[in-house]
Amino acid sequence: MASRANNRIRFAATGESLQAMSPVEALAWLAETVDKGAALDGVTLAGPGDPLADLGPTLEVLSLIRAKYPEMELGITTLGLGAEQAAEALLKAGVSRVTLLVDGIDLDVIRKLYAWIRPGYRTVPLPAATEMLLSEQVMAMKAFVGNGCSVGIRTTIYPGYNDAHAEDIARIMGSLGAEFMAVASYVPVEGEEALLERPTPEMMATIHAQVSKHLRLIVVPETITAHAQNCSECGCQSPATFQPKPSTGRPNVAVVSSGGMEVDLHLGHAAKALIYGPREDGLTCLLETRSLPEPGFGSARWELLADILKDCFVLLAASAGESPKKILADRGIRVLITDDDIAGIVDVLYGGGKKGSQCRKGKAA
């Protein structure tokens, strides 16, 4: 649910990242998961960005979860930038466990691993940023451990970069109070050029033995590494696959598009919306085009839009501001940001494949 990134590993995926959920959407996903009977002992906030890169939404979702599920254990997975300053607020919000993403504790190793690090709202030159990262991770350990949090480490092994460094990470972080170290293998992203070879089983076995000397070892399966790089422990459920679904009261999809083929408009620039939904025979089609409120009414514009789209469960746009996303989410309409073709994404939302059959009744007026 964290939308803002504060770092990038050189070997990370270059394609489009997962879209973050709003706090309201995150609570809805959790409620849906609980209602399905999932046995959850806690919730960890992680990715696709960093929960501490924008603290406001993180505290908001923690508050929402605490209000609805007061007994549920709360945690975060973070790089640790800004953790010392945020620790008090996080502890008050109910956070009791923290997983720190530590892929190196040597400046040379870190500088080779990271493409950039952004401690605040601007990118700092890498030499200075790596020094700041090391310092803030140590301060994060002290702040959380000192206040009674359960703190663990997650390390991804990048062959030729930090594979000979894992035991040092375990030893030093263990001395600072870490309780476990989750070790993951670098896994090339499916469909993208592999920038590194995967670690060999022999390499990982050696690293596991080294780490076990200092900390409780958690081996992260490659299936989890591949789809949830920020997952704090194996076996957790990821909201990455969560998507809004039609209901009896909200069966339709709204789309803003300049030509009726692709989702290519900013919500704030859209004058009309295409409404897709099931016909009487069950086939999903373009049903109609609706005029949208004109700019200039502040938040009232988005409240009016929610009324216009009261039969829609999702709105597709190429971009949208935080205010309309929050207002519409509060009114039961999730805003999905995408630049995909309309036929494909609508078909997926109704449970079909990426390019399933679609009925389309022409282009946008």
Short mmCIF file of C-alpha atoms in Angstrom, two decimals:
data_model
loop_
_atom_site.label_atom_id
_atom_site.label_comp_id
_atom_site.label_asym_id
_atom_site.label_seq_id
_atom_site.Cartn_x
_atom_site.Cartn_y
_atom_site.Cartn_z
CA MET A 1 0.00 0.00 0.00
CA ALA A 2 3.06 2.29 0.10
CA SER A 3 3.01 4.29 -3.12
CA ARG A 4 6.25 6.26 -2.81
CA ALA A 5 9.64 4.62 -3.30
CA ASN A 6 12.78 5.92 -1.59
CA ASN A 7 15.33 3.67 -3.32
CA ARG A 8 15.99 1.51 -6.34
CA ILE A 9 18.17 -1.58 -6.57
CA ARG A 10 20.07 -1.75 -9.87
CA PHE A 11 18.66 -5.18 -10.61
CA ALA A 12 15.01 -4.38 -9.88
CA ALA A 13 12.28 -4.74 -12.48
CA THR A 14 12.24 -2.02 -15.11
CA GLY A 15 8.60 -2.55 -16.04
CA GLU A 16 5.53 -0.96 -14.46
CA SER A 17 5.36 -1.61 -10.73
CA LEU A 18 2.35 -2.70 -8.73
CA GLN A 19 -0.13 0.03 -7.97
CA ALA A 20 -0.47 0.90 -4.31
CA MET A 21 -3.83 0.69 -2.61
CA SER A 22 -5.27 3.60 -0.69
CA PRO A 23 -5.79 3.12 3.08
CA VAL A 24 -9.52 2.54 2.52
CA GLU A 25 -8.78 -0.03 -0.20
CA ALA A 26 -6.21 -1.75 2.00
CA LEU A 27 -8.77 -2.12 4.78
CA ALA A 28 -11.29 -3.45 2.26
CA TRP A 29 -8.79 -6.08 1.06
CA LEU A 30 -8.07 -7.09 4.65
CA ALA A 31 -11.77 -7.37 5.48
CA GLU A 32 -12.34 -9.48 2.36
CA THR A 33 -9.44 -11.76 3.32
CA VAL A 34 -10.71 -12.17 6.88
CA ASP A 35 -14.27 -12.79 5.68
CA LYS A 36 -13.00 -15.64 3.49
CA GLY A 37 -11.76 -17.37 6.64
CA ALA A 38 -8.03 -16.70 6.30
CA ALA A 39 -6.14 -17.35 9.54
CA LEU A 40 -4.16 -14.16 10.05
CA ASP A 41 -2.00 -13.53 13.10
CA GLY A 42 -1.08 -10.06 11.90
CA VAL A 43 -0.68 -7.61 9.04
CA THR A 44 2.58 -6.23 7.65
CA LEU A 45 2.56 -3.10 5.49
CA ALA A 46 5.05 -3.44 2.65
CA GLY A 47 5.46 -2.10 -0.87
CA PRO A 48 5.36 -1.41 -3.65
CA GLY A 49 7.14 1.64 -2.22
CA ASP A 50 8.30 2.16 1.38
CA PRO A 51 5.80 2.74 4.23
CA LEU A 52 8.06 5.42 5.72
CA ALA A 53 8.59 7.36 2.48
CA ASP A 54 5.12 8.89 2.99
CA LEU A 55 4.15 8.41 6.61
CA GLY A 56 0.64 9.90 6.45
CA PRO A 57 -1.11 7.07 4.53
CA THR A 58 0.81 4.50 6.58
CA LEU A 59 -0.48 5.90 9.86
CA GLU A 60 -3.96 6.21 8.37
CA VAL A 61 -4.19 2.56 7.36
CA LEU A 62 -2.74 1.45 10.70
CA SER A 63 -5.45 3.48 12.44
CA LEU A 64 -8.18 1.96 10.26
CA ILE A 65 -6.96 -1.58 10.91
CA ARG A 66 -6.59 -0.98 14.64
CA ALA A 67 -10.14 0.38 14.85
CA LYS A 68 -11.68 -2.61 13.03
CA TYR A 69 -9.34 -5.36 14.31
CA PRO A 70 -7.97 -4.17 17.67
CA GLU A 71 -6.34 -7.53 18.47
CA MET A 72 -4.46 -7.87 15.18
CA GLU A 73 -0.68 -7.57 15.33
CA LEU A 74 0.70 -4.82 13.09
CA GLY A 75 4.05 -4.57 11.37
CA ILE A 76 5.93 -2.80 8.59
CA THR A 77 8.70 -3.72 6.16
CA THR A 78 11.00 -0.80 5.42
CA LEU A 79 14.44 0.28 4.32
CA GLY A 80 14.60 2.27 7.54
CA LEU A 81 15.10 5.80 6.21
CA GLY A 82 13.37 8.18 8.60
CA ALA A 83 12.56 5.36 11.03
CA GLU A 84 14.02 7.01 14.11
CA GLN A 85 11.82 10.08 13.63
CA ALA A 86 8.74 7.98 12.79
CA ALA A 87 9.18 5.37 15.54
CA GLU A 88 7.11 7.10 18.21
CA ALA A 89 4.13 7.63 15.88
CA LEU A 90 4.34 4.06 14.60
CA LEU A 91 4.46 2.61 18.09
CA LYS A 92 1.44 4.69 19.12
CA ALA A 93 -0.35 3.37 16.01
CA GLY A 94 0.18 -0.18 17.24
CA VAL A 95 3.23 -1.38 15.29
CA SER A 96 4.92 -4.17 17.23
CA ARG A 97 7.09 -5.84 14.59
CA VAL A 98 9.44 -4.40 11.98
CA THR A 99 11.35 -6.00 9.13
CA LEU A 100 14.33 -3.98 7.98
CA LEU A 101 15.53 -4.44 4.40
CA VAL A 102 19.32 -4.74 4.68
CA ASP A 103 21.25 -5.88 1.62
CA GLY A 104 24.61 -4.56 2.77
CA ILE A 105 26.42 -2.93 5.66
CA ASP A 106 29.53 -1.99 3.72
CA LEU A 107 29.55 1.31 1.80
CA ASP A 108 31.20 -0.17 -1.28
CA VAL A 109 28.67 -3.01 -1.43
CA ILE A 110 25.71 -0.66 -1.05
CA ARG A 111 26.98 1.73 -3.71
CA LYS A 112 27.22 -1.13 -6.17
CA LEU A 113 23.73 -2.42 -5.35
CA TYR A 114 21.68 0.78 -5.44
CA ALA A 115 20.90 2.91 -8.49
CA TRP A 116 19.64 5.70 -6.24
CA ILE A 117 18.56 6.41 -2.66
CA ARG A 118 16.15 9.22 -1.76
CA PRO A 119 16.10 9.94 1.99
CA GLY A 120 13.58 12.77 1.65
CA TYR A 121 11.88 14.30 -1.37
CA ARG A 122 15.03 14.65 -3.44
CA THR A 123 17.64 12.19 -4.61
CA VAL A 124 20.91 12.54 -2.71
CA PRO A 125 24.24 11.78 -4.46
CA LEU A 126 24.90 8.08 -3.92
CA PRO A 127 28.11 8.41 -1.85
CA ALA A 128 26.32 10.62 0.70
CA ALA A 129 23.08 8.65 0.51
CA THR A 130 24.76 5.32 1.30
CA GLU A 131 26.39 6.79 4.40
CA MET A 132 23.03 8.16 5.46
CA LEU A 133 21.35 4.79 4.85
CA LEU A 134 23.84 2.88 7.02
CA SER A 135 23.50 5.41 9.82
CA GLU A 136 19.70 5.48 9.71
CA GLN A 137 19.40 1.69 9.66
CA VAL A 138 21.45 1.48 12.84
CA MET A 139 19.31 4.22 14.42
CA ALA A 140 16.18 2.38 13.29
CA MET A 141 17.33 -0.80 15.03
CA LYS A 142 18.01 1.06 18.25
CA ALA A 143 14.71 2.96 18.14
CA PHE A 144 12.51 -0.08 17.53
CA VAL A 145 14.39 -2.63 19.63
CA GLY A 146 14.72 -0.11 22.45
CA ASN A 147 10.94 0.30 22.53
CA GLY A 148 10.16 -3.39 22.63
CA CYS A 149 9.44 -4.09 18.95
CA SER A 150 10.27 -7.43 17.40
CA VAL A 151 12.78 -6.58 14.65
CA GLY A 152 13.99 -8.83 11.86
CA ILE A 153 16.14 -8.43 8.77
CA ARG A 154 15.39 -9.33 5.18
CA THR A 155 18.33 -9.71 2.80
CA THR A 156 18.25 -10.52 -0.91
CA ILE A 157 21.36 -12.23 -2.25
CA TYR A 158 22.81 -10.74 -5.45
CA PRO A 159 25.63 -13.00 -6.70
CA GLY A 160 28.94 -11.21 -7.07
CA TYR A 161 27.74 -8.26 -5.02
CA ASN A 162 26.66 -9.22 -1.50
CA ASP A 163 26.84 -13.03 -1.34
CA ALA A 164 30.10 -12.85 0.65
CA HIS A 165 28.57 -10.19 2.88
CA ALA A 166 25.55 -12.01 4.32
CA GLU A 167 27.26 -13.33 7.44
CA ASP A 168 28.51 -9.84 8.31
CA ILE A 169 24.94 -8.53 8.01
CA ALA A 170 23.66 -11.29 10.31
CA ARG A 171 26.43 -10.78 12.87
CA ILE A 172 26.13 -7.00 13.10
CA MET A 173 22.35 -6.85 13.00
CA GLY A 174 22.17 -9.63 15.54
CA SER A 175 24.37 -7.59 17.87
CA LEU A 176 21.90 -4.71 17.51
CA GLY A 177 18.94 -6.87 18.56
CA ALA A 178 17.57 -8.40 15.37
CA GLU A 179 15.63 -11.63 16.04
CA PHE A 180 15.72 -13.27 12.62
CA MET A 181 17.11 -12.89 9.11
CA ALA A 182 14.94 -13.76 6.12
CA VAL A 183 17.21 -14.63 3.19
CA ALA A 184 15.93 -14.42 -0.38
CA SER A 185 17.57 -15.24 -3.69
CA TYR A 186 17.69 -12.72 -6.50
CA VAL A 187 15.15 -13.88 -9.07
CA PRO A 188 15.12 -12.29 -12.55
CA VAL A 189 11.77 -10.75 -13.41
CA GLU A 190 9.76 -12.87 -15.81
CA GLY A 191 9.71 -11.31 -19.26
CA GLU A 192 12.71 -9.06 -18.63
CA GLU A 193 16.37 -9.52 -19.46
CA ALA A 194 18.21 -11.17 -16.57
CA LEU A 195 20.79 -8.72 -15.24
CA LEU A 196 22.36 -11.32 -12.96
CA GLU A 197 22.51 -15.08 -12.70
CA ARG A 198 20.47 -16.60 -9.91
CA PRO A 199 22.43 -17.69 -6.85
CA THR A 200 23.33 -21.37 -7.06
CA PRO A 201 21.85 -23.82 -4.54
CA GLU A 202 25.39 -24.38 -3.21
CA MET A 203 25.89 -20.65 -2.66
CA MET A 204 22.57 -20.32 -0.82
CA ALA A 205 23.28 -23.38 1.34
CA THR A 206 26.59 -21.83 2.43
CA ILE A 207 24.91 -18.50 3.20
CA HIS A 208 22.15 -20.20 5.18
CA ALA A 209 24.73 -21.97 7.32
CA GLN A 210 26.64 -18.73 7.91
CA VAL A 211 23.53 -16.74 8.86
CA SER A 212 22.33 -19.48 11.22
CA LYS A 213 25.39 -18.94 13.39
CA HIS A 214 24.11 -15.52 14.39
CA LEU A 215 20.33 -15.31 13.84
CA ARG A 216 17.26 -17.43 13.39
CA LEU A 217 17.15 -18.14 9.66
CA ILE A 218 14.05 -17.83 7.49
CA VAL A 219 14.49 -19.10 3.94
CA VAL A 220 12.25 -17.12 1.58
CA PRO A 221 10.94 -19.39 -1.23
CA GLU A 222 11.61 -18.19 -4.76
CA THR A 223 7.86 -18.16 -5.46
CA ILE A 224 7.48 -15.41 -2.89
CA THR A 225 10.66 -13.61 -3.93
CA ALA A 226 9.40 -13.42 -7.50
CA HIS A 227 6.08 -11.72 -6.75
CA ALA A 228 6.65 -9.89 -3.47
CA GLN A 229 10.14 -8.49 -3.11
CA ASN A 230 9.22 -6.73 0.12
CA CYS A 231 7.47 -9.66 1.78
CA SER A 232 8.79 -9.90 5.33
CA GLU A 233 8.43 -13.66 5.89
CA CYS A 234 7.49 -16.67 3.84
CA GLY A 235 3.87 -17.73 3.76
CA CYS A 236 2.27 -14.31 4.07
CA GLN A 237 -0.65 -13.30 1.91
CA SER A 238 -0.03 -10.52 -0.58
CA PRO A 239 -2.64 -7.96 -1.64
CA ALA A 240 -0.86 -7.70 -5.00
CA THR A 241 -3.54 -9.87 -6.58
CA PHE A 242 -6.39 -7.87 -5.01
CA GLN A 243 -8.59 -6.16 -7.56
CA PRO A 244 -12.04 -4.64 -7.32
CA LYS A 245 -14.95 -6.81 -8.33
CA PRO A 246 -18.44 -6.05 -9.66
CA SER A 247 -21.44 -6.42 -7.39
CA THR A 248 -25.18 -6.31 -7.78
CA GLY A 249 -25.30 -2.65 -6.82
CA ARG A 250 -22.13 -1.73 -8.72
CA PRO A 251 -21.88 -3.84 -11.86
CA ASN A 252 -20.15 -1.33 -14.16
CA VAL A 253 -16.71 0.06 -15.04
CA ALA A 254 -16.03 3.73 -15.86
CA VAL A 255 -13.15 4.64 -18.20
CA VAL A 256 -11.68 8.00 -19.22
CA SER A 257 -10.23 7.88 -22.71
CA SER A 258 -9.60 10.31 -25.58
CA GLY A 259 -10.44 7.84 -28.32
CA GLY A 260 -12.16 4.84 -26.82
CA MET A 261 -9.30 2.43 -27.42
CA GLU A 262 -6.81 3.04 -24.60
CA VAL A 263 -6.94 4.45 -21.07
CA ASP A 264 -4.99 7.65 -21.79
CA LEU A 265 -6.55 10.58 -19.91
CA HIS A 266 -5.82 12.20 -16.54
CA LEU A 267 -9.02 12.08 -14.53
CA GLY A 268 -8.90 15.82 -13.93
CA HIS A 269 -8.81 16.49 -17.69
CA ALA A 270 -11.68 14.17 -18.61
CA ALA A 271 -15.02 15.61 -19.74
CA LYS A 272 -16.72 12.26 -20.32
CA ALA A 273 -16.52 8.68 -19.10
CA LEU A 274 -17.18 5.49 -21.00
CA ILE A 275 -19.37 3.09 -19.04
CA TYR A 276 -18.79 -0.62 -19.56
CA GLY A 277 -20.93 -3.33 -18.06
CA PRO A 278 -22.86 -6.53 -18.70
CA ARG A 279 -25.82 -6.56 -21.07
CA GLU A 280 -28.91 -8.64 -20.40
CA ASP A 281 -27.25 -11.56 -22.18
CA GLY A 282 -24.21 -11.27 -19.86
CA LEU A 283 -21.76 -9.98 -22.48
CA THR A 284 -19.66 -7.04 -21.30
CA CYS A 285 -20.06 -4.04 -23.62
CA LEU A 286 -19.75 -0.29 -23.85
CA LEU A 287 -23.16 0.72 -22.53
CA GLU A 288 -23.08 4.51 -22.69
CA THR A 289 -21.07 7.72 -22.35
CA ARG A 290 -21.63 10.06 -19.38
CA SER A 291 -20.64 13.71 -18.97
CA LEU A 292 -18.40 14.44 -15.98
CA PRO A 293 -18.38 17.51 -13.70
CA GLU A 294 -16.39 20.49 -14.93
CA PRO A 295 -13.27 21.68 -13.05
CA GLY A 296 -13.46 24.39 -10.43
CA PHE A 297 -15.57 22.97 -7.60
CA GLY A 298 -12.82 21.52 -5.43
CA SER A 299 -13.73 18.34 -3.57
CA ALA A 300 -17.39 18.86 -4.46
CA ARG A 301 -16.46 17.94 -8.04
CA TRP A 302 -15.41 14.47 -6.93
CA GLU A 303 -18.44 13.99 -4.70
CA LEU A 304 -20.62 14.82 -7.71
CA LEU A 305 -18.58 12.40 -9.83
CA ALA A 306 -19.21 9.67 -7.26
CA ASP A 307 -22.95 10.30 -7.64
CA ILE A 308 -22.69 10.10 -11.44
CA LEU A 309 -20.78 6.82 -11.20
CA LYS A 310 -22.81 5.33 -8.36
CA ASP A 311 -23.32 2.09 -10.31
CA CYS A 312 -19.56 1.67 -11.00
CA PHE A 313 -17.14 -0.34 -8.87
CA VAL A 314 -14.00 0.99 -10.52
CA LEU A 315 -12.79 3.92 -12.60
CA LEU A 316 -9.86 3.54 -15.01
CA ALA A 317 -7.62 6.54 -15.70
CA ALA A 318 -4.07 7.17 -16.90
CA SER A 319 -3.48 9.40 -13.85
CA ALA A 320 -5.43 10.93 -10.96
CA GLY A 321 -4.79 13.10 -7.93
CA GLU A 322 -4.86 11.85 -4.37
CA SER A 323 -8.00 13.83 -3.49
CA PRO A 324 -10.31 12.24 -6.08
CA LYS A 325 -8.84 8.79 -5.41
CA LYS A 326 -9.59 9.10 -1.70
CA ILE A 327 -13.06 10.62 -2.12
CA LEU A 328 -14.10 8.04 -4.69
CA ALA A 329 -12.66 5.18 -2.61
CA ASP A 330 -14.66 6.40 0.38
CA ARG A 331 -17.76 6.25 -1.84
CA GLY A 332 -17.02 2.70 -2.99
CA ILE A 333 -15.29 3.41 -6.32
CA ARG A 334 -11.67 2.36 -6.70
CA VAL A 335 -9.51 4.39 -9.11
CA LEU A 336 -7.09 2.19 -11.05
CA ILE A 337 -4.18 3.88 -12.81
CA THR A 338 -3.27 2.17 -16.08
CA ASP A 339 -2.32 2.92 -19.68
CA ASP A 340 -3.58 -0.43 -20.98
CA ASP A 341 -6.04 -0.98 -23.81
CA ILE A 342 -9.63 -0.76 -22.62
CA ALA A 343 -10.82 -4.11 -23.96
CA GLY A 344 -8.08 -6.06 -22.22
CA ILE A 345 -8.29 -4.44 -18.78
CA VAL A 346 -12.11 -4.48 -18.73
CA ASP A 347 -12.07 -8.17 -19.60
CA VAL A 348 -9.66 -8.85 -16.73
CA LEU A 349 -11.89 -6.96 -14.29
CA TYR A 350 -14.81 -9.21 -15.23
CA GLY A 351 -12.75 -12.35 -14.73
CA GLY A 352 -11.57 -13.00 -18.27
CA GLY A 353 -8.10 -13.26 -19.77
CA LYS A 354 -5.95 -10.40 -20.89
CA LYS A 355 -7.37 -10.42 -24.40
CA GLY A 356 -10.74 -12.14 -24.04
CA SER A 357 -13.65 -11.45 -26.32
CA GLN A 358 -15.26 -8.07 -25.86
CA CYS A 359 -18.27 -6.33 -27.37
CA ARG A 360 -17.57 -2.70 -28.12
CA LYS A 361 -20.15 -0.23 -29.43
CA GLY A 362 -17.88 2.34 -31.03
CA LYS A 363 -15.54 5.03 -29.80
CA ALA A 364 -15.86 7.81 -27.29
CA ALA A 365 -18.10 10.65 -28.35
#
